[in-house]
Tab-separated table of C-alpha atoms in Angstrom:
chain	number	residue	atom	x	y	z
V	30	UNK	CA	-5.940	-12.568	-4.647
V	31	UNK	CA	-2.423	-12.549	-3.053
V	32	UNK	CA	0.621	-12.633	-5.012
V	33	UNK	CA	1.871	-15.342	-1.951
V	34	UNK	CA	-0.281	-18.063	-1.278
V	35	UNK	CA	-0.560	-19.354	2.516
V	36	UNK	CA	-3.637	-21.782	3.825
V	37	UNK	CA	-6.178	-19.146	5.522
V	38	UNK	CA	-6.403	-21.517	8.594
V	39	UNK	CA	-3.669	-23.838	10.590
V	40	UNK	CA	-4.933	-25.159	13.911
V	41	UNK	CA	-2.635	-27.830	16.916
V	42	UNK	CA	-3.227	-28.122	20.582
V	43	UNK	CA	-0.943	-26.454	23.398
V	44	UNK	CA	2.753	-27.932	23.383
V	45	UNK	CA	2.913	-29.146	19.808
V	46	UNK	CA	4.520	-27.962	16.699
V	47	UNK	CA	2.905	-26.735	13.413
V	48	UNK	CA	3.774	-24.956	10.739
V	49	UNK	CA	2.656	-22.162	7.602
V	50	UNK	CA	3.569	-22.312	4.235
V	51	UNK	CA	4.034	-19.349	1.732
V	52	UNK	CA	4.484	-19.510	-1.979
V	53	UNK	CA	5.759	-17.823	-4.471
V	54	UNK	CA	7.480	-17.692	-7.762
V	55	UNK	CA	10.799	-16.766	-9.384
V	56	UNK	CA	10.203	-13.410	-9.583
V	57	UNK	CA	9.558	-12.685	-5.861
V	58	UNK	CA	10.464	-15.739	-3.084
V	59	UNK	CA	12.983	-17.116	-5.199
V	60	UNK	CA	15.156	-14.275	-5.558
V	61	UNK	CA	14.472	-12.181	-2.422
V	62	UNK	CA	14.542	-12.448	1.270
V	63	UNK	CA	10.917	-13.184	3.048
V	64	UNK	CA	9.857	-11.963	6.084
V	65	UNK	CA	7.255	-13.467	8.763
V	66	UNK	CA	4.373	-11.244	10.878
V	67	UNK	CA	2.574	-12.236	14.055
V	68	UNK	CA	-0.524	-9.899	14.180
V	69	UNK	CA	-2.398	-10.777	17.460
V	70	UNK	CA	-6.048	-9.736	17.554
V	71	UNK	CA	-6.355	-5.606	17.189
V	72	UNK	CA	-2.775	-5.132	17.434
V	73	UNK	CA	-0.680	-4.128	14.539
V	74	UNK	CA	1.784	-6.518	12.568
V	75	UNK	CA	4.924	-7.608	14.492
V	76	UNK	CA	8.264	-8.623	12.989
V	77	UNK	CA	8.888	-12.517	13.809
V	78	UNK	CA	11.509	-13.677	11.264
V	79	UNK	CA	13.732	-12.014	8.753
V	80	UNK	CA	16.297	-12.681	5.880
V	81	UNK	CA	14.598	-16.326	5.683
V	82	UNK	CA	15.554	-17.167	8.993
V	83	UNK	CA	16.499	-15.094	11.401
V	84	UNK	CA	14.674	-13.867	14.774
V	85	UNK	CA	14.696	-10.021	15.557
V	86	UNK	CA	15.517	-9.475	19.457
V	87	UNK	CA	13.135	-10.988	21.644
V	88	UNK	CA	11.577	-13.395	19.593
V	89	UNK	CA	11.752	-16.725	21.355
V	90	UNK	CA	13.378	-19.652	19.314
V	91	UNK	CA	9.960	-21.484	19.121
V	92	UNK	CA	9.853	-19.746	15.926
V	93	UNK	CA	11.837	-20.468	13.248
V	94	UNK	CA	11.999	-19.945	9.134
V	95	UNK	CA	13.184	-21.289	6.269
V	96	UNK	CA	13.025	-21.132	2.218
V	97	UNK	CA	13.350	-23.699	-0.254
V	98	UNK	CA	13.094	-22.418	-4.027
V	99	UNK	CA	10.264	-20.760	-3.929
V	100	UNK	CA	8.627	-21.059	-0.839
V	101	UNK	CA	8.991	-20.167	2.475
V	102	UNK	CA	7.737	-22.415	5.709
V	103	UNK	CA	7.687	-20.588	9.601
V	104	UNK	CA	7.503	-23.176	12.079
V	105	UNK	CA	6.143	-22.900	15.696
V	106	UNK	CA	7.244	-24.987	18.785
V	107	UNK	CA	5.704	-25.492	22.015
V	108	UNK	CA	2.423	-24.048	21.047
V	109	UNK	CA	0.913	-21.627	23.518
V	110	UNK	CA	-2.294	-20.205	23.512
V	111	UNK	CA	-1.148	-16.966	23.207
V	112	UNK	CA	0.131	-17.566	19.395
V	113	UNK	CA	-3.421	-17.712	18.387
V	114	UNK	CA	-2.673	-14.715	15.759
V	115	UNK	CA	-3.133	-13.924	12.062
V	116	UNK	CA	0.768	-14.822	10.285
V	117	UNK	CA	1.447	-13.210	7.272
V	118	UNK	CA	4.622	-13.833	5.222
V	119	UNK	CA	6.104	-10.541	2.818
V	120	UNK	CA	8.681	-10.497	0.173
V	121	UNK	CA	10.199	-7.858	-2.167
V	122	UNK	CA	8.936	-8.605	-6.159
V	123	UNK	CA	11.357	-7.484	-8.951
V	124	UNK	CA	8.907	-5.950	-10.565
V	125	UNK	CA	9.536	-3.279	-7.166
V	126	UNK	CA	6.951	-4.414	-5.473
V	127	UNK	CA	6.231	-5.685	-1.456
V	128	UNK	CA	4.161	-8.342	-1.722
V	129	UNK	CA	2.304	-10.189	1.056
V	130	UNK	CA	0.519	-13.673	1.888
V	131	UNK	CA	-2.897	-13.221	2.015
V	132	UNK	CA	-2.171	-14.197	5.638
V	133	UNK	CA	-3.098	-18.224	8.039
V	134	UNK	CA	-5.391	-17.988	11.365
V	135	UNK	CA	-3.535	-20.194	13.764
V	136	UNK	CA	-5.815	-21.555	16.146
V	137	UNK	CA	-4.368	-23.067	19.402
V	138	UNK	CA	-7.027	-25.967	20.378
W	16	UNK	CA	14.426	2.489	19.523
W	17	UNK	CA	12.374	4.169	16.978
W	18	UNK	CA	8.998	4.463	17.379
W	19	UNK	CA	6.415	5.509	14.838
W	20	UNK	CA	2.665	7.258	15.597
W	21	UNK	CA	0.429	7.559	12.539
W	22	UNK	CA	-2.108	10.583	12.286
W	23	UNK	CA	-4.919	11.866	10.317
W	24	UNK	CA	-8.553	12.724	9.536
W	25	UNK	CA	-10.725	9.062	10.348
W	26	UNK	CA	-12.962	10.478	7.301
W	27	UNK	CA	-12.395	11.215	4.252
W	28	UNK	CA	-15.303	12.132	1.342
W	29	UNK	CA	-15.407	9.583	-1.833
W	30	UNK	CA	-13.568	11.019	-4.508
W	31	UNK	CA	-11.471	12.987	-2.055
W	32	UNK	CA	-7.641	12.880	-0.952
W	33	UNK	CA	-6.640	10.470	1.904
W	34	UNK	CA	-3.624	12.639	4.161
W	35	UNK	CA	-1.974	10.873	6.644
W	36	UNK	CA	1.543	11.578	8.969
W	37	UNK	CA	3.781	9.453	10.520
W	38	UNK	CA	5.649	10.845	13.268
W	39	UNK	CA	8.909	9.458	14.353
W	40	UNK	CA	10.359	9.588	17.729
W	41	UNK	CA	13.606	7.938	19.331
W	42	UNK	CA	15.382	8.087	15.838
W	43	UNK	CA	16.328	10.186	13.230
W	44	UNK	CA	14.134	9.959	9.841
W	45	UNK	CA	17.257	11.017	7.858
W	46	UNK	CA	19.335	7.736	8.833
W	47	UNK	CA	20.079	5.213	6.645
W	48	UNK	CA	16.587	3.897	6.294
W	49	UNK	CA	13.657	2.988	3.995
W	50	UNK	CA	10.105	4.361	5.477
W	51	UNK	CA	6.601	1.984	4.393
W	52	UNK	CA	2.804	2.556	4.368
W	53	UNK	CA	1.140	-0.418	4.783
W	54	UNK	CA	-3.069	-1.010	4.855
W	55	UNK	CA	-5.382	-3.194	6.026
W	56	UNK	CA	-9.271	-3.252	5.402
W	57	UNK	CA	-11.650	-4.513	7.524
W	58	UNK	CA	-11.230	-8.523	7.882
W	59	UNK	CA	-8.654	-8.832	5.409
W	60	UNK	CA	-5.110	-9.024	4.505
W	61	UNK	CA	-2.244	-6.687	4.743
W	62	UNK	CA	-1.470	-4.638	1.903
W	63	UNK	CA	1.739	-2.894	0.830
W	64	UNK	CA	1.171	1.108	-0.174
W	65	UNK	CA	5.037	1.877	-1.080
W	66	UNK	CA	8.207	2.762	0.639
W	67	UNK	CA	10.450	5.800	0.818
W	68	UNK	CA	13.903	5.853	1.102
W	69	UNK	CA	15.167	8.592	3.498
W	70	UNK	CA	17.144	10.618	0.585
W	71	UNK	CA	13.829	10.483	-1.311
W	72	UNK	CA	13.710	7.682	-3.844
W	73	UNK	CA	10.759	5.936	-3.344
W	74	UNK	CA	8.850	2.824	-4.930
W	75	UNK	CA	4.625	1.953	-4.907
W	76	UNK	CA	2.444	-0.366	-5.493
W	77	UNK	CA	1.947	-0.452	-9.344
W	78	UNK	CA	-1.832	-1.466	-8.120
W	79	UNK	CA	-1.963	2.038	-6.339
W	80	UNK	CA	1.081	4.221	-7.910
W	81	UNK	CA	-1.547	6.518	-10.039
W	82	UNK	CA	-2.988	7.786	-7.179
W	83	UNK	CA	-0.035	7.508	-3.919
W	84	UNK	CA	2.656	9.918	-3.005
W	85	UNK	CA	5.039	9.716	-0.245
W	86	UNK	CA	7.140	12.105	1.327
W	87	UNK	CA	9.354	13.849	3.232
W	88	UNK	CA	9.695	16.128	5.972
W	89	UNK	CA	12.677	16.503	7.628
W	90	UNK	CA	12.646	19.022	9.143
W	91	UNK	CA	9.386	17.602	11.426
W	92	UNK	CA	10.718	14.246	11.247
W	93	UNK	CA	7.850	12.793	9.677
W	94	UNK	CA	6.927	11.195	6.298
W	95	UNK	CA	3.493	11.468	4.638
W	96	UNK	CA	0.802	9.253	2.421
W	97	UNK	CA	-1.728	11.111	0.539
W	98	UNK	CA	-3.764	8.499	-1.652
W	99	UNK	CA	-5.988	10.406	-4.446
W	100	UNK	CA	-9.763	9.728	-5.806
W	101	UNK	CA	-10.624	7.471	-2.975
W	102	UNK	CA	-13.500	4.881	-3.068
W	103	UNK	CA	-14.953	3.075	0.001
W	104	UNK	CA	-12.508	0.132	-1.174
W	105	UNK	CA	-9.866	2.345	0.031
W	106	UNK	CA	-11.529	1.962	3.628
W	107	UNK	CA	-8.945	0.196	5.751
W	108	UNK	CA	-6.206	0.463	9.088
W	109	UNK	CA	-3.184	2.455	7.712
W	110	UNK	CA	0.250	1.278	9.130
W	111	UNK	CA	3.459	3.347	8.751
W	112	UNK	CA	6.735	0.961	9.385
W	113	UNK	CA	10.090	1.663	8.810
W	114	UNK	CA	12.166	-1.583	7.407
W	115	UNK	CA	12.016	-2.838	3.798
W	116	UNK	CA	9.309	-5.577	2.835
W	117	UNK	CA	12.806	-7.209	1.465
W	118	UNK	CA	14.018	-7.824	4.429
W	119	UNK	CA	11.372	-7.167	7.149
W	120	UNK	CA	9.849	-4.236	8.625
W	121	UNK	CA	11.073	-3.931	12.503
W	122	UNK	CA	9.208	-1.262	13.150
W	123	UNK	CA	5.361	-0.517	12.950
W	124	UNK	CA	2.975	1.872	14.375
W	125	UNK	CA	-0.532	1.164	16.259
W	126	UNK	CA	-2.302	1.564	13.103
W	127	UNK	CA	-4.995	4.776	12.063
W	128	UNK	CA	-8.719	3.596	10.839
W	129	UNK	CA	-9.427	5.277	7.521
W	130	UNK	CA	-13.125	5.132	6.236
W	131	UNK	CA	-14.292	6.645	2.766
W	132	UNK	CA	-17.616	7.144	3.149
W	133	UNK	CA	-19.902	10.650	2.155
């Protein structure tokens, strides 16, 4: 069982919006930075959002995140059918630990 | 821009140790950087190993940190993962990434398949 909780599935047609939840506690989303991970089938992890919500180089503004307490939402826009991915969302614990979500299969209908 | 190629043996014996390398190319392992192991077993989640710090310092899994080292080598500009007294739950995809999981890993490599089987 993962120490961040996300739904295992999320699923909107082509051209709308949805978005993936991740929580946590005090001891880990509350007091740390999280971090968002596109993993397309057989690839590894990609970087989509850091520091809450900011987009490395590259990554379109269709994706976006933000934290509230402790929990942590990434949104999509303009859903393509190439987002259909695994998302995962990571954190630092205090007790010095990375922690991940056990990780939501978008499915673009 | 860095990039980071993980090698090692596909098989490794139960109750053996698991070796692997990460190689780093287009960037210098001793800059200002932390350095992660990351796994993934078959159909599941992602799991963090631990992370080293390029002057050494490093931080594990307390799940894992009786049986994971990481290290250094410079001079090769590569870091390591050896994982003692493996079991076939230790079977997964091994990622090396440089980054910290507190504020993202920007970096991964393709990934090396691990399986722990006699």
């Amino acid at each position: 069982q993962s120490v961040l909780t996300q739904p295992p599935s999320v699923s909107a047609a082509p051209g709308q919006k949805v978005t993936i939840s991740c929580s946590g506690s005090s001891s880990n989303i509350g007091n740390n930075y999280v971090s968002w991970y596109q993993q397309l089938p057989g690839t590894a992890p990609k970087l989509l959002i850091y520091d809450n919500n900011k987009r490395p180089s590259g990554i379109p503004d269709r994706f976006s995140g933000s934290k509230s307490g402790t929990s942590a939402t990434l949104g999509i826009t303009g859903l393509q059918t190439g987002d259909e991915a695994d998302y995962y969302c990571g954190t630092w614990d205090n007790s010095l630990n990375g922690v991940f979500g056990g990780g939501t299969k978008l499915t673009v209908l | 821009q860095v990039q980071l190629q993980e090698s090692g043996p596909g098989l490794v014996k139960p109750s053996g140790t698991l070796s692997l390398t990460c190689g780093v190319s287009g960037g210098s392992l001793s800059s200002s950087n932390w350095w992660n192991w990351v796994r993934q077993p078959p159909g599941k989640g992602l799991e963090w190993i631990g992370e080293i710090y390029h002057r050494g310092s490093t931080n594990y899994n307390p799940s894992l940190k009786s049986r994971v080292t990481i290290s250094l080598d410079k001079s090769k500009n590569q870091f390591s993962l050896k994982l003692s007294s493996v079991t076939a739950a230790d079977t997964a995809m091994y990622y090396c990434a440089s980054g910290r999981m507190a504020d993202g890993m920007d970096v991964w490599g393709q990934g090396t398949t691990v399986t722990v089987s006699s």
